[in-house]
mmCIF file of C-alpha atoms and ligand atoms in Angstrom:
data_model
loop_
_atom_site.group_PDB
_atom_site.id
_atom_site.type_symbol
_atom_site.label_atom_id
_atom_site.label_comp_id
_atom_site.label_asym_id
_atom_site.label_seq_id
_atom_site.Cartn_x
_atom_site.Cartn_y
_atom_site.Cartn_z
ATOM 1 C CA MET G 130 -16.356 -25.150 17.107
ATOM 2 C CA ILE G 131 -14.172 -26.861 14.628
ATOM 3 C CA LEU G 132 -12.778 -24.545 11.716
ATOM 4 C CA PRO G 133 -11.342 -25.499 8.139
ATOM 5 C CA ARG G 134 -7.978 -24.331 8.571
ATOM 6 C CA PRO G 135 -7.963 -20.683 6.396
ATOM 7 C CA PHE G 136 -11.060 -19.583 8.354
ATOM 8 C CA ALA G 137 -9.457 -20.940 11.820
ATOM 9 C CA ARG G 138 -6.068 -18.930 11.692
ATOM 10 C CA ALA G 139 -8.748 -15.751 10.374
ATOM 11 C CA ALA G 140 -11.068 -16.405 13.667
ATOM 12 C CA ALA G 141 -7.842 -16.410 16.463
ATOM 13 C CA SER G 142 -7.099 -13.101 14.275
ATOM 14 C CA THR G 143 -7.267 -9.975 16.688
ATOM 15 C CA PHE G 144 -9.876 -7.942 14.018
ATOM 16 C CA ALA G 145 -13.877 -8.008 14.363
ATOM 17 C CA LEU G 146 -14.998 -11.302 12.050
ATOM 18 C CA LEU G 147 -18.580 -12.170 10.749
ATOM 19 C CA LEU G 148 -18.858 -15.716 8.709
ATOM 20 C CA SER G 149 -21.022 -17.133 6.429
ATOM 21 C CA PHE G 150 -18.995 -19.824 4.126
ATOM 22 C CA ALA G 151 -21.121 -23.110 4.876
ATOM 23 C CA ALA G 152 -20.391 -24.073 1.104
ATOM 24 C CA PHE G 153 -16.870 -22.772 1.650
ATOM 25 C CA ALA G 154 -14.385 -24.815 0.394
ATOM 26 C CA GLY G 155 -10.637 -24.890 2.038
ATOM 27 C CA PRO G 156 -7.455 -25.221 -0.553
ATOM 28 C CA ALA G 157 -8.005 -28.603 0.362
ATOM 29 C CA ALA G 158 -11.381 -28.993 -1.624
ATOM 30 C CA PRO G 159 -11.153 -27.141 -4.720
ATOM 31 C CA ALA G 160 -13.452 -23.925 -4.876
ATOM 32 C CA ARG G 161 -13.898 -24.722 -8.558
ATOM 33 C CA ALA G 162 -16.310 -28.127 -7.618
ATOM 34 C CA ALA G 163 -18.885 -25.921 -7.272
ATOM 35 C CA GLU G 164 -21.408 -23.035 -8.355
ATOM 36 C CA GLU G 165 -19.648 -20.649 -6.087
ATOM 37 C CA VAL G 166 -17.698 -17.680 -5.387
ATOM 38 C CA ASN G 167 -15.917 -16.633 -2.433
ATOM 39 C CA VAL G 168 -16.447 -12.634 -1.542
ATOM 40 C CA TYR G 169 -14.247 -11.105 1.150
ATOM 41 C CA SER G 170 -16.232 -8.275 2.229
ATOM 42 C CA TYR G 171 -15.351 -5.074 4.198
ATOM 43 C CA ARG G 172 -18.653 -4.330 4.497
ATOM 44 C CA GLU G 173 -21.519 -4.527 6.267
ATOM 45 C CA PRO G 174 -23.744 -8.111 6.191
ATOM 46 C CA GLY G 175 -26.263 -5.606 5.870
ATOM 47 C CA LEU G 176 -26.018 -3.673 3.484
ATOM 48 C CA THR G 177 -25.103 -6.628 0.674
ATOM 49 C CA ASP G 178 -26.785 -10.074 2.060
ATOM 50 C CA PRO G 179 -30.478 -9.029 0.495
ATOM 51 C CA ILE G 180 -28.584 -8.457 -3.106
ATOM 52 C CA PHE G 181 -26.280 -12.043 -2.179
ATOM 53 C CA LYS G 182 -29.120 -13.772 -1.658
ATOM 54 C CA THR G 183 -31.559 -12.788 -5.379
ATOM 55 C CA PHE G 184 -28.250 -13.436 -6.833
ATOM 56 C CA GLU G 185 -28.142 -16.931 -5.753
ATOM 57 C CA LYS G 186 -32.002 -17.366 -6.153
ATOM 58 C CA GLU G 187 -31.469 -15.870 -10.030
ATOM 59 C CA THR G 188 -28.638 -17.225 -11.488
ATOM 60 C CA GLY G 189 -27.424 -20.661 -8.948
ATOM 61 C CA ILE G 190 -24.708 -19.594 -7.826
ATOM 62 C CA LYS G 191 -24.070 -19.457 -3.852
ATOM 63 C CA VAL G 192 -22.351 -16.880 -2.512
ATOM 64 C CA ASN G 193 -19.658 -16.969 0.356
ATOM 65 C CA VAL G 194 -19.065 -14.420 2.210
ATOM 66 C CA ILE G 195 -16.432 -13.419 4.968
ATOM 67 C CA TYR G 196 -17.155 -10.389 6.457
ATOM 68 C CA ALA G 197 -14.206 -8.086 8.568
ATOM 69 C CA LYS G 198 -13.901 -4.663 9.104
ATOM 70 C CA ASP G 199 -10.173 -4.949 8.466
ATOM 71 C CA GLY G 200 -7.322 -7.492 7.243
ATOM 72 C CA LEU G 201 -8.857 -8.910 4.798
ATOM 73 C CA ILE G 202 -5.980 -7.525 1.490
ATOM 74 C CA GLU G 203 -3.172 -8.657 4.589
ATOM 75 C CA ARG G 204 -5.003 -11.951 4.498
ATOM 76 C CA ILE G 205 -5.245 -12.864 0.803
ATOM 77 C CA THR G 206 -1.738 -11.666 0.435
ATOM 78 C CA GLU G 207 -1.089 -14.648 2.965
ATOM 79 C CA GLU G 208 -2.769 -17.102 1.296
ATOM 80 C CA GLY G 209 -1.241 -16.264 -2.007
ATOM 81 C CA ARG G 210 -1.644 -18.093 -4.789
ATOM 82 C CA ASN G 211 -4.037 -21.007 -2.280
ATOM 83 C CA SER G 212 -6.499 -17.590 -1.483
ATOM 84 C CA PRO G 213 -10.074 -18.847 -1.958
ATOM 85 C CA ALA G 214 -10.736 -15.058 -2.506
ATOM 86 C CA ASP G 215 -12.558 -14.087 -5.384
ATOM 87 C CA ILE G 216 -13.813 -11.024 -5.185
ATOM 88 C CA VAL G 217 -12.890 -8.074 -2.504
ATOM 89 C CA LEU G 218 -15.517 -5.571 -1.933
ATOM 90 C CA THR G 219 -15.078 -2.268 0.216
ATOM 91 C CA PRO G 220 -16.404 0.937 1.366
ATOM 92 C CA GLU G 221 -14.292 3.196 0.037
ATOM 93 C CA SER G 222 -11.529 3.874 -3.059
ATOM 94 C CA GLY G 223 -8.789 3.678 -0.989
ATOM 95 C CA LEU G 224 -8.886 0.267 -0.139
ATOM 96 C CA LEU G 225 -9.372 -0.450 -4.063
ATOM 97 C CA ILE G 226 -6.201 1.229 -4.715
ATOM 98 C CA ARG G 227 -5.042 -0.087 -1.294
ATOM 99 C CA ALA G 228 -5.850 -3.636 -2.757
ATOM 100 C CA LYS G 229 -3.660 -3.549 -6.278
ATOM 101 C CA ASP G 230 -0.768 -2.531 -4.975
ATOM 102 C CA ALA G 231 -0.505 -5.041 -3.357
ATOM 103 C CA GLY G 232 -1.210 -7.439 -6.000
ATOM 104 C CA ILE G 233 -3.987 -8.998 -5.036
ATOM 105 C CA THR G 234 -6.201 -7.976 -7.678
ATOM 106 C CA GLN G 235 -6.133 -8.500 -11.836
ATOM 107 C CA ALA G 236 -7.603 -6.724 -15.253
ATOM 108 C CA LEU G 237 -10.729 -7.052 -16.134
ATOM 109 C CA LYS G 238 -12.003 -5.933 -19.696
ATOM 110 C CA SER G 239 -16.147 -6.245 -19.123
ATOM 111 C CA LYS G 240 -17.958 -4.730 -21.731
ATOM 112 C CA VAL G 241 -21.329 -4.584 -18.614
ATOM 113 C CA LEU G 242 -19.068 -2.655 -15.837
ATOM 114 C CA ASP G 243 -17.660 -0.656 -19.091
ATOM 115 C CA GLU G 244 -21.145 0.303 -19.931
ATOM 116 C CA ALA G 245 -22.470 0.813 -15.801
ATOM 117 C CA ILE G 246 -19.692 2.597 -14.742
ATOM 118 C CA ASP G 247 -18.679 6.179 -15.762
ATOM 119 C CA ALA G 248 -14.494 6.228 -16.753
ATOM 120 C CA LYS G 249 -13.803 8.030 -13.729
ATOM 121 C CA LEU G 250 -14.907 5.706 -11.194
ATOM 122 C CA ARG G 251 -13.008 2.782 -12.434
ATOM 123 C CA ASP G 252 -9.560 1.875 -12.392
ATOM 124 C CA PRO G 253 -8.516 2.450 -15.996
ATOM 125 C CA GLU G 254 -6.416 -1.824 -16.078
ATOM 126 C CA GLY G 255 -9.535 -2.695 -14.356
ATOM 127 C CA HIS G 256 -8.206 -3.775 -11.486
ATOM 128 C CA TRP G 257 -11.161 -2.151 -8.879
ATOM 129 C CA PHE G 258 -15.207 -0.860 -10.177
ATOM 130 C CA ALA G 259 -17.097 1.392 -8.284
ATOM 131 C CA LEU G 260 -20.220 0.137 -6.894
ATOM 132 C CA THR G 261 -21.875 3.276 -5.323
ATOM 133 C CA GLN G 262 -21.002 6.884 -4.741
ATOM 134 C CA ARG G 263 -20.839 9.384 -1.813
ATOM 135 C CA ALA G 264 -20.185 13.100 -1.565
ATOM 136 C CA ARG G 265 -18.567 14.262 0.621
ATOM 137 C CA VAL G 266 -19.939 17.165 2.179
ATOM 138 C CA VAL G 267 -20.416 19.825 4.574
ATOM 139 C CA TYR G 268 -23.946 19.908 7.952
ATOM 140 C CA ALA G 269 -24.316 22.992 7.777
ATOM 141 C CA SER G 270 -25.731 24.448 11.509
ATOM 142 C CA LYS G 271 -30.131 25.657 10.038
ATOM 143 C CA GLU G 272 -29.939 28.078 13.048
ATOM 144 C CA ARG G 273 -26.538 29.514 13.422
ATOM 145 C CA VAL G 274 -25.159 29.065 9.892
ATOM 146 C CA LYS G 275 -27.515 31.256 6.516
ATOM 147 C CA GLN G 276 -25.372 30.598 3.652
ATOM 148 C CA ASP G 277 -26.871 27.358 1.182
ATOM 149 C CA GLN G 278 -23.578 27.187 -0.134
ATOM 150 C CA ILE G 279 -19.895 26.642 0.204
ATOM 151 C CA THR G 280 -16.804 26.037 -1.159
ATOM 152 C CA TYR G 281 -14.200 23.250 0.276
ATOM 153 C CA GLU G 282 -11.282 26.366 0.233
ATOM 154 C CA GLU G 283 -13.692 28.891 1.788
ATOM 155 C CA LEU G 284 -13.317 26.532 5.095
ATOM 156 C CA ALA G 285 -10.057 28.007 5.763
ATOM 157 C CA ASP G 286 -11.594 31.656 6.021
ATOM 158 C CA PRO G 287 -10.951 33.135 9.255
ATOM 159 C CA LYS G 288 -14.493 33.744 9.283
ATOM 160 C CA TRP G 289 -15.557 30.192 10.440
ATOM 161 C CA LYS G 290 -12.548 30.506 13.285
ATOM 162 C CA GLY G 291 -13.596 27.723 15.672
ATOM 163 C CA LYS G 292 -16.956 26.990 13.806
ATOM 164 C CA ILE G 293 -16.058 23.819 12.010
ATOM 165 C CA CYS G 294 -15.476 19.529 13.400
ATOM 166 C CA VAL G 295 -13.821 17.148 11.550
ATOM 167 C CA ARG G 296 -12.766 13.652 12.026
ATOM 168 C CA SER G 297 -9.223 12.625 12.617
ATOM 169 C CA GLY G 298 -6.656 14.445 9.184
ATOM 170 C CA GLN G 299 -5.380 11.179 7.941
ATOM 171 C CA HIS G 300 -8.962 8.947 8.255
ATOM 172 C CA THR G 301 -9.273 7.823 4.550
ATOM 173 C CA TYR G 302 -11.681 9.486 3.853
ATOM 174 C CA ASN G 303 -10.245 12.721 4.614
ATOM 175 C CA ILE G 304 -7.182 11.735 2.817
ATOM 176 C CA ALA G 305 -9.701 11.668 -0.149
ATOM 177 C CA LEU G 306 -10.357 14.823 0.204
ATOM 178 C CA ILE G 307 -7.088 17.052 0.651
ATOM 179 C CA ALA G 308 -5.591 14.117 -2.611
ATOM 180 C CA SER G 309 -8.868 16.113 -4.091
ATOM 181 C CA ILE G 310 -7.861 19.256 -2.921
ATOM 182 C CA ILE G 311 -4.049 18.839 -4.390
ATOM 183 C CA ALA G 312 -5.247 17.915 -7.194
ATOM 184 C CA HIS G 313 -6.789 21.312 -8.279
ATOM 185 C CA ASP G 314 -5.550 23.842 -6.044
ATOM 186 C CA GLY G 315 -2.023 22.757 -6.255
ATOM 187 C CA GLU G 316 -0.097 21.179 -3.440
ATOM 188 C CA GLU G 317 1.162 24.943 -1.738
ATOM 189 C CA LYS G 318 -1.684 25.858 -1.628
ATOM 190 C CA ALA G 319 -3.089 22.659 -0.418
ATOM 191 C CA GLU G 320 -0.989 22.936 2.582
ATOM 192 C CA ALA G 321 -1.901 26.932 3.308
ATOM 193 C CA TRP G 322 -6.186 25.571 2.831
ATOM 194 C CA LEU G 323 -5.143 22.917 5.552
ATOM 195 C CA THR G 324 -3.742 25.011 8.060
ATOM 196 C CA GLY G 325 -6.004 27.777 7.546
ATOM 197 C CA LEU G 326 -8.587 24.813 8.395
ATOM 198 C CA ARG G 327 -6.671 23.159 11.368
ATOM 199 C CA ASP G 328 -6.642 26.726 12.226
ATOM 200 C CA ASN G 329 -10.611 26.656 12.156
ATOM 201 C CA LEU G 330 -11.280 23.870 14.271
ATOM 202 C CA ALA G 331 -13.597 23.595 16.964
ATOM 203 C CA ARG G 332 -11.631 21.366 18.864
ATOM 204 C CA LYS G 333 -8.613 18.510 17.761
ATOM 205 C CA PRO G 334 -10.095 16.097 15.036
ATOM 206 C CA ALA G 335 -11.625 13.520 16.996
ATOM 207 C CA GLY G 336 -14.891 10.812 16.529
ATOM 208 C CA GLY G 337 -16.298 10.139 13.479
ATOM 209 C CA ASP G 338 -18.749 12.204 11.033
ATOM 210 C CA ARG G 339 -21.246 11.414 13.039
ATOM 211 C CA GLU G 340 -19.664 12.805 16.152
ATOM 212 C CA GLY G 341 -19.273 16.183 13.884
ATOM 213 C CA VAL G 342 -22.830 16.684 13.317
ATOM 214 C CA ARG G 343 -23.256 15.912 17.139
ATOM 215 C CA ASP G 344 -21.294 18.757 18.094
ATOM 216 C CA ILE G 345 -23.533 20.966 15.776
ATOM 217 C CA HIS G 346 -26.458 19.682 17.378
ATOM 218 C CA ALA G 347 -24.716 20.856 20.930
ATOM 219 C CA GLY G 348 -23.858 23.682 19.456
ATOM 220 C CA LEU G 349 -19.983 23.209 19.547
ATOM 221 C CA CYS G 350 -19.584 23.641 15.811
ATOM 222 C CA ASP G 351 -21.693 26.003 13.214
ATOM 223 C CA LEU G 352 -20.176 23.190 10.379
ATOM 224 C CA ALA G 353 -19.160 19.546 10.002
ATOM 225 C CA ILE G 354 -16.979 17.977 6.746
ATOM 226 C CA ALA G 355 -19.171 14.439 6.173
ATOM 227 C CA ASN G 356 -20.213 12.200 4.002
ATOM 228 C CA THR G 357 -23.994 12.503 2.707
ATOM 229 C CA TYR G 358 -25.175 8.733 3.975
ATOM 230 C CA TYR G 359 -24.191 9.289 7.867
ATOM 231 C CA MET G 360 -27.602 11.987 7.112
ATOM 232 C CA ALA G 361 -29.486 8.920 6.063
ATOM 233 C CA ALA G 362 -28.321 6.600 9.083
ATOM 234 C CA MET G 363 -28.451 8.867 12.152
ATOM 235 C CA LEU G 364 -31.821 9.832 10.807
ATOM 236 C CA LYS G 365 -32.672 6.001 11.336
ATOM 237 C CA ASN G 366 -31.293 5.923 14.795
ATOM 238 C CA PRO G 367 -33.641 7.730 17.745
ATOM 239 C CA ASP G 368 -30.690 8.712 19.491
ATOM 240 C CA GLN G 369 -29.416 10.789 16.263
ATOM 241 C CA LYS G 370 -32.409 12.209 14.806
ATOM 242 C CA PRO G 371 -32.109 15.184 16.137
ATOM 243 C CA TRP G 372 -28.357 15.553 15.406
ATOM 244 C CA ALA G 373 -29.486 15.016 11.579
ATOM 245 C CA GLU G 374 -32.243 17.660 12.141
ATOM 246 C CA SER G 375 -30.220 20.273 13.648
ATOM 247 C CA VAL G 376 -28.809 20.971 9.775
ATOM 248 C CA ARG G 377 -28.785 20.705 6.307
ATOM 249 C CA ILE G 378 -26.407 19.362 3.536
ATOM 250 C CA LEU G 379 -24.140 21.645 1.736
ATOM 251 C CA PHE G 380 -22.393 20.590 -1.322
ATOM 252 C CA PRO G 381 -19.450 22.383 -1.452
ATOM 253 C CA ASN G 382 -18.256 23.644 -5.109
ATOM 254 C CA ALA G 383 -21.530 22.932 -6.413
ATOM 255 C CA ALA G 384 -21.432 25.972 -8.790
ATOM 256 C CA ASP G 385 -18.362 25.868 -10.009
ATOM 257 C CA ARG G 386 -15.739 21.965 -10.420
ATOM 258 C CA GLY G 387 -18.387 20.028 -7.738
ATOM 259 C CA THR G 388 -18.486 18.187 -4.781
ATOM 260 C CA HIS G 389 -15.857 15.774 -4.077
ATOM 261 C CA VAL G 390 -17.080 12.221 -4.413
ATOM 262 C CA ASN G 391 -15.500 8.816 -2.739
ATOM 263 C CA VAL G 392 -17.202 5.251 -3.457
ATOM 264 C CA SER G 393 -17.448 1.841 -2.406
ATOM 265 C CA GLY G 394 -16.891 -0.500 -5.193
ATOM 266 C CA ALA G 395 -15.124 -4.669 -6.176
ATOM 267 C CA ALA G 396 -12.247 -6.556 -7.415
ATOM 268 C CA LEU G 397 -11.319 -9.618 -8.882
ATOM 269 C CA ALA G 398 -9.443 -11.545 -7.189
ATOM 270 C CA ALA G 399 -6.021 -12.247 -8.228
ATOM 271 C CA HIS G 400 -5.934 -16.039 -8.365
ATOM 272 C CA ALA G 401 -9.806 -16.150 -8.167
ATOM 273 C CA PRO G 402 -10.989 -19.510 -8.513
ATOM 274 C CA ASN G 403 -14.642 -18.741 -9.290
ATOM 275 C CA ARG G 404 -13.978 -16.099 -12.158
ATOM 276 C CA ASP G 405 -16.331 -16.798 -14.007
ATOM 277 C CA ASN G 406 -18.401 -16.985 -11.603
ATOM 278 C CA ALA G 407 -16.979 -14.312 -9.805
ATOM 279 C CA VAL G 408 -17.257 -11.870 -12.967
ATOM 280 C CA LYS G 409 -21.061 -12.338 -13.193
ATOM 281 C CA LEU G 410 -21.502 -11.421 -9.775
ATOM 282 C CA ILE G 411 -19.865 -8.065 -9.882
ATOM 283 C CA GLU G 412 -21.382 -7.418 -13.177
ATOM 284 C CA TYR G 413 -25.077 -8.334 -11.525
ATOM 285 C CA LEU G 414 -23.860 -6.002 -8.796
ATOM 286 C CA VAL G 415 -24.431 -2.402 -11.595
ATOM 287 C CA SER G 416 -27.423 -3.918 -12.832
ATOM 288 C CA PRO G 417 -30.467 -1.706 -12.014
ATOM 289 C CA GLU G 418 -32.140 -4.060 -9.965
ATOM 290 C CA ALA G 419 -29.262 -4.751 -7.544
ATOM 291 C CA GLN G 420 -27.905 -0.614 -8.017
ATOM 292 C CA GLY G 421 -31.606 0.834 -6.899
ATOM 293 C CA LEU G 422 -31.192 -1.840 -3.752
ATOM 294 C CA TYR G 423 -27.235 -1.301 -2.589
ATOM 295 C CA ALA G 424 -27.494 2.380 -3.682
ATOM 296 C CA GLU G 425 -30.452 2.354 -0.620
ATOM 297 C CA ALA G 426 -29.335 0.184 1.676
ATOM 298 C CA ASN G 427 -27.323 2.540 2.477
ATOM 299 C CA GLY G 428 -28.509 5.700 1.608
ATOM 300 C CA GLU G 429 -26.016 6.133 -1.169
ATOM 301 C CA TYR G 430 -25.762 7.169 -4.787
ATOM 302 C CA PRO G 431 -25.609 4.420 -7.892
ATOM 303 C CA VAL G 432 -23.362 4.139 -10.106
ATOM 304 C CA LEU G 433 -25.643 3.183 -13.317
ATOM 305 C CA ALA G 434 -26.399 6.844 -14.158
ATOM 306 C CA THR G 435 -30.463 5.224 -15.174
ATOM 307 C CA ALA G 436 -30.765 3.531 -11.049
ATOM 308 C CA LYS G 437 -33.210 5.006 -9.260
ATOM 309 C CA THR G 438 -32.175 7.438 -5.861
ATOM 310 C CA SER G 439 -33.975 6.901 -2.916
ATOM 311 C CA ASP G 440 -36.232 9.672 -2.458
ATOM 312 C CA LEU G 441 -34.211 10.445 0.677
ATOM 313 C CA VAL G 442 -31.050 11.239 -0.601
ATOM 314 C CA LYS G 443 -32.442 13.589 -3.319
ATOM 315 C CA SER G 444 -34.100 15.175 -0.948
ATOM 316 C CA TRP G 445 -30.942 16.781 -0.578
ATOM 317 C CA GLY G 446 -29.597 18.325 -3.681
ATOM 318 C CA GLU G 447 -28.395 18.204 -6.448
ATOM 319 C CA LEU G 448 -25.104 16.038 -6.794
ATOM 320 C CA LYS G 449 -22.179 17.715 -8.942
ATOM 321 C CA PRO G 450 -20.251 15.177 -8.361
ATOM 322 C CA ASP G 451 -15.671 16.871 -9.165
ATOM 323 C CA SER G 452 -14.254 15.298 -12.454
ATOM 324 C CA ILE G 453 -11.452 14.190 -11.339
ATOM 325 C CA PRO G 454 -10.911 10.497 -11.920
ATOM 326 C CA LEU G 455 -10.516 8.181 -8.703
ATOM 327 C CA SER G 456 -7.327 6.624 -10.391
ATOM 328 C CA GLU G 457 -5.974 10.484 -10.075
ATOM 329 C CA PHE G 458 -5.662 9.852 -6.190
ATOM 330 C CA ALA G 459 -3.782 6.900 -6.338
ATOM 331 C CA THR G 460 0.014 8.790 -6.214
ATOM 332 C CA LEU G 461 -1.980 12.029 -4.055
ATOM 333 C CA ARG G 462 -2.985 10.043 -1.378
ATOM 334 C CA LYS G 463 0.203 9.920 0.120
ATOM 335 C CA LYS G 464 1.281 13.155 -0.712
ATOM 336 C CA ALA G 465 -2.222 14.180 1.250
ATOM 337 C CA SER G 466 -1.435 11.919 4.248
ATOM 338 C CA GLU G 467 2.447 13.841 4.719
ATOM 339 C CA LEU G 468 0.481 16.971 4.512
ATOM 340 C CA VAL G 469 -1.994 16.301 7.476
ATOM 341 C CA ASP G 470 1.302 15.374 8.963
ATOM 342 C CA LYS G 471 3.244 18.319 8.177
ATOM 343 C CA VAL G 472 0.509 21.089 9.964
ATOM 344 C CA ARG G 473 -0.115 19.076 12.522
ATOM 345 C CA PHE G 474 -3.729 18.796 11.613
ATOM 346 C CA ASP G 475 -4.843 16.191 14.292
ATOM 347 C CA ALA G 476 -3.561 18.019 17.305
ATOM 348 C CA GLY G 477 -6.485 20.410 16.330
ATOM 349 C CA PRO G 478 -5.887 24.353 16.226
ATOM 350 C CA SER G 479 -3.176 26.166 17.191
ATOM 351 C CA SER G 480 -3.506 29.154 19.658
HETATM 352 FE FE1 LIG J 169 -18.530 5.485 6.597
#
C-alpha cells in the first residue's frame, strides 16, 4: 500500500497504529480546502467512532482520525507548523498536561466548554478539557473484606499487610493518585504513606488494573487499586466476569475529601489547520447526546452534570469527587514519580 508521506512515516514507526484517513490531507494539499477535522487520538477507536459518525452526519464535517497508543505528541512536535493535527484526544490527564508542556496545544476560550466542564476538570488557560471521568477506587473482596468504607490513607495501615495488589507505581494512573496524596497530605506524609502501602503489597507491582482484581479472585490479595471503568470492561469479558463478581467497589475518602478522579480529554492543536471545525467537534463532545454516548462506551462518568450516567456505573455507588483541580497535578506528578523511585515501590514489600 502506498501511503501519503506523513502516514508512511507513522506506519514505519514501532507503535501500534490504526489509520482511517480517506480524506486526510498531507502538508502538500492544505487540509483547509475541505470541511474536515483531523484528530490524533490515543483513545481506542471503538469508544469514539460512533460519536464521530453522528457528528459527521449532523454537521457534514468529515472527521479523519489517526489512532495510536503512543507517540502522537512526539509526532505532532516533529511535524511542527505543518502538522495536520487539529485535536489531540487522550485517555488520561497526564498526556494532556504533557501535550501542553510540549507546546503542541493552543489556548481555547469557549463559553460552551466553560459552561459544560467544571473548572477543576480543565486547564485554567484553556489548553485542555476533560471529556469523561473515572475514579481510582479500591476493589475489595466480597468474601474477605467486610468493611464498606475506606480511605487511601488507610491502605498504609499494617492491618492490610500482604493483602493489597496494584500495578506499577510509575504508571500514570498511580502517579496522578500519588500526586493527589501529596496535594492533600504533604510530601513527607505522602512518602510515609507510599512506604506503608509498599509494605502492604501482596506481590511486586505488576500487570494492569484488571490483574489486581484477577488476583483478588485467585485469593492472592484482598484489595486492589484500579479505575472504575475496568469493572464494566471485566463484566463484558466472559473470562474476566468471575473476577468482577468476586469484588465490590469502595470509593475511598467518600466520607471526607472525596475520591481521586482522573479524566480523558481533548486539546486543540497549536497549528490546527481546521480550527473552527475542531472547536465545533470539541464542543460537540460535551453536548448531552455525545456525553451520554461517550461515557457509556467505556463505563465512565460524563463531565456534563446534566448528562446521563449509565445504570451500571450508578450501581457501584455514589461518587464524591476529590475537589483538587487536575491542573494542580501538573507540578506534583514529577514529585510523585520521584517518590515512587525513592521508596523503591516497584521492588515490592520489604522483607
Ligand atoms: Fe485504563
